[in-house]
Phi, psi and omega in degrees: 000131183261118183243138179242142170253116184253124183253142162286170180250292184295127179081352180250313180249330179209169173237107180249013189296324180293317179290326175296314179300314180299317180296314181294321178296324177299314180295315180302318179295315179299326181275359175087016178266140180272356180294135174237120180277150174252159178302318181297324179292320180291321179304320182295342182266346184300135179094348179277162173287154187303315180297323179294322177295314179300316180297322182286312186274328188240035180299341180284350182254136180291150172284139008269357181303325179303316182285328175295319179297315178297319180298321177297319177298316182294320178298316179292323180302312180301316180295319181295315180290330177297331179267320188254340180066205178213184181271111178283133179290149181305134172083000184300312182297319178299318180295313180298319179298314181294316180298326181296342178292334187230336187234163171269125182257126186227157176234143174222129182220158173276008184292172180286171178307129177073010178294312179294320178302322178296315177299309182300316181292320182298318182265359181059050183261017179305328182287344182255329186256113185274339180198160175204161175212151182214151182302326181295340179265322185258336186075011183257163177291166178300318180300316179293324178290327174298312178300320181299314181289330176296313179293314183299327182260006177052047181279135174278326180219151177204156171228155177246130180251120181210184187233005183230166175298323177299321177297317180297316179296323179295317178298316180298315179296328178280350177081027179233159178294156180241138174242123179279121177274123178248015188300328185263358185274135181296159184304312180300319180291320181300318180298320182291331177294321188258000179281000000 
């Protein structure tokens, strides 16, 4: 029986929000916008589809310029993260290594084209991640991309590991169990989650 463990990326395996914020602010300044994003504002957008992020953050800009601006931010983000990375949560490599002994490890994210590839390349995790899919490559929802990797890898069983309600809903829609990752949550918050 072939079993897969499918991971979300942001908030589950790493935190790249500060570097994403820095990269996007650089682009906004280059494009002549006076808007300055904060890390907290960017965190609230993580896990959303790209058009929804553009609508939320750049609503002051008319469509289609709004989507062009976000695409410019995303293109710069991949290059920036390829050089600077993000904060990897403690124990991630050990967990991925251990899971590979028994399971197929896959990633699915709502990120832009090559976002997961940037993460894998920065940490040299090609040996741990056998497949991945992202909304930026397929144009599909996270649930549909989960189904896609399950089919593509001929998995008999799979679970999705994520950190948000949206991740849980995507797993449910894909018809697989969900595991809530609490690795990045501070101790007081973690206690309130599980009490």
